[in-house]
Short mmCIF file of C-alpha atoms in Angstrom, two decimals:
data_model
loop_
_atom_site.label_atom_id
_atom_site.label_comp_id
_atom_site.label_asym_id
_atom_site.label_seq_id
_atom_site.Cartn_x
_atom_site.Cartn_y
_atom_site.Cartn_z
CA UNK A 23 -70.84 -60.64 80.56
CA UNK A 24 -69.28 -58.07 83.18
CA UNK A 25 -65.88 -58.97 84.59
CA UNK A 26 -63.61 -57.69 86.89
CA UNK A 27 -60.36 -56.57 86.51
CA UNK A 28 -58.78 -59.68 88.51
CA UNK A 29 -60.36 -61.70 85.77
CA UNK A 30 -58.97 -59.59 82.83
CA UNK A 31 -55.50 -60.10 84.58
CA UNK A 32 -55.47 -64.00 84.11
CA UNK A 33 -55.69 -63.44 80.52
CA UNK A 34 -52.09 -62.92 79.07
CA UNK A 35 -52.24 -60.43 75.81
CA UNK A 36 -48.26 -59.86 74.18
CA UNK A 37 -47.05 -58.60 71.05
CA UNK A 38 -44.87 -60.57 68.72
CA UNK A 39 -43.26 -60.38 65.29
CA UNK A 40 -44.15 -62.46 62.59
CA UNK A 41 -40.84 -64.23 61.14
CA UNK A 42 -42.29 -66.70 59.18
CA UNK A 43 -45.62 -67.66 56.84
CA UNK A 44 -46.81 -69.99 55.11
CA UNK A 45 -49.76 -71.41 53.01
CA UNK A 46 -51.93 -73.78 55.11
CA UNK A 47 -53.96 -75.84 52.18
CA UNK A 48 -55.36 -78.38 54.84
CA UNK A 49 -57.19 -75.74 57.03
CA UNK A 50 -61.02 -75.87 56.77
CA UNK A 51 -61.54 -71.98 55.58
CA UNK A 52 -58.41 -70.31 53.56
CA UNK A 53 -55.25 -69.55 56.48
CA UNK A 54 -51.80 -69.03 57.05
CA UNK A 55 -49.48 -71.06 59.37
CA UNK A 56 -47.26 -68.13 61.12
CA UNK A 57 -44.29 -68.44 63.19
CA UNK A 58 -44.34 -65.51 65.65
CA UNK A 59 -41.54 -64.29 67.62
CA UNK A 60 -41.81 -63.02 71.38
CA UNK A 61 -38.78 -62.19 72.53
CA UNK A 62 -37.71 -63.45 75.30
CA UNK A 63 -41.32 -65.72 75.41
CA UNK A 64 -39.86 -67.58 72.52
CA UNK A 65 -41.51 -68.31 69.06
CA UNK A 66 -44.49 -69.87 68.94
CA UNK A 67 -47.21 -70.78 66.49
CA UNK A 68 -50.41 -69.70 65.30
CA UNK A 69 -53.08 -70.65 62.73
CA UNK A 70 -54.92 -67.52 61.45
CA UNK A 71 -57.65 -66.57 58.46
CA UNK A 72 -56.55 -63.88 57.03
CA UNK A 73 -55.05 -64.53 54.14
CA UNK A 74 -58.09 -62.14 52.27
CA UNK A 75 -56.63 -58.78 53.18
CA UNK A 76 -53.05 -60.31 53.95
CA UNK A 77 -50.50 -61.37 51.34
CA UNK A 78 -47.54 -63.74 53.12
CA UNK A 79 -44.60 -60.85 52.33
CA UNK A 80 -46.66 -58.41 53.87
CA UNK A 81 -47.07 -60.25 56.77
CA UNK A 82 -43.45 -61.27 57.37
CA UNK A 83 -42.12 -58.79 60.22
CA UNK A 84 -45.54 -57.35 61.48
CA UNK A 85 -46.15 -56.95 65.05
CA UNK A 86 -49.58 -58.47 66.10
CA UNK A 87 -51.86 -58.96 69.33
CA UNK A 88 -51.76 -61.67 70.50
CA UNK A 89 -53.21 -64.30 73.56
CA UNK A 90 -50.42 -66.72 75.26
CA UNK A 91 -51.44 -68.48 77.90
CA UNK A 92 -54.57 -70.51 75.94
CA UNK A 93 -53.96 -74.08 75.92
CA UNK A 94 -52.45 -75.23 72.75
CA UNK A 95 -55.10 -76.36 69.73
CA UNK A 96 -54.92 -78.60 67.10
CA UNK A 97 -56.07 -77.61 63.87
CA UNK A 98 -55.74 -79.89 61.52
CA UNK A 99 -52.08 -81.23 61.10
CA UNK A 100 -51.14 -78.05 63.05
CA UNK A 101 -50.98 -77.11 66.40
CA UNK A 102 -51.15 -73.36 66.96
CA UNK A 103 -49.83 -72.06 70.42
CA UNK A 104 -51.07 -68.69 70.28
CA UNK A 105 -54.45 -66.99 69.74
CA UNK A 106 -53.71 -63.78 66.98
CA UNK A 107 -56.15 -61.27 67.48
CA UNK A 108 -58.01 -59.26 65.31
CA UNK A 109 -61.41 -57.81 64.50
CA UNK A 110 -64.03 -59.26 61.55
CA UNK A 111 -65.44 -56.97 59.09
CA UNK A 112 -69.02 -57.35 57.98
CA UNK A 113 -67.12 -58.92 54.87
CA UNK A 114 -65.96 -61.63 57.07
CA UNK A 115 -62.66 -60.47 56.72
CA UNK A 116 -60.40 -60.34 59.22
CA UNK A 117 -58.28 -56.98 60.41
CA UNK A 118 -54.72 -58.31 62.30
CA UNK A 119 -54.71 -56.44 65.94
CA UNK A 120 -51.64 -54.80 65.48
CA UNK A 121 -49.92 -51.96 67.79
CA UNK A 122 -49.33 -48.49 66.25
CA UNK A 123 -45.58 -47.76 67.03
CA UNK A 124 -42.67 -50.11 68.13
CA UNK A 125 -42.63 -51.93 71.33
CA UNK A 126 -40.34 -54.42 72.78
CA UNK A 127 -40.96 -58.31 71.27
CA UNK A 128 -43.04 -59.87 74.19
CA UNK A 129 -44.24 -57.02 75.31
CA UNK A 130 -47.88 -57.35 77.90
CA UNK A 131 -51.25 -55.59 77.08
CA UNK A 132 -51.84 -53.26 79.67
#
């Protein structure tokens, strides 16, 4: 599918800092339950699978990718706020989206 810039606008793509992880034994497939921190934005919440390349302390203060403005979803018990992105190895792993250098908490994809 082809779309136009307009369309890329609507979808709202900001960094945040992980402050907080923990085990999520109720999800379907292996995950973590993160607390992620977006400045001014606030901290939010986020279900993710990647707990095969990820241990919880080397999570805790990464910046990640990730998108805002999706309606909250339950999963299981949880509600997670946020999408965090990342990119699926032929493993089925999953590689965080993460930005190279420092950038303000909250900060937009441009």
């Amino acid at each position: 599918m082809i779309i136009d810039y307009d369309y890329f606008e609507k979808v709202d793509i900001r960094v945040g800092k992980i402050v907080e992880v923990d085990d999520f034994p109720e999800a379907k497939k292996p995950a973590y339950k993160l607390r992620i921190d977006f400045g001014e934005f606030g901290v939010k919440a986020s279900s993710a699978q990647i707990t095969t390349l990820y241990s919880k302390e080397e999570l805790l203060g990464k910046l990640v990718v990730c998108v805002t403005n999706f309606p909250p979803r339950q999963v299981g018990p949880f509600m997670s706020e946020v999408l965090t992105t990342g990119f699926y190895r032929e493993d089925g792993a999953v590689v965080l989206a993460m930005p190279e250098r420092e950038v303000p908490l909250g900060a937009r994809l441009a």
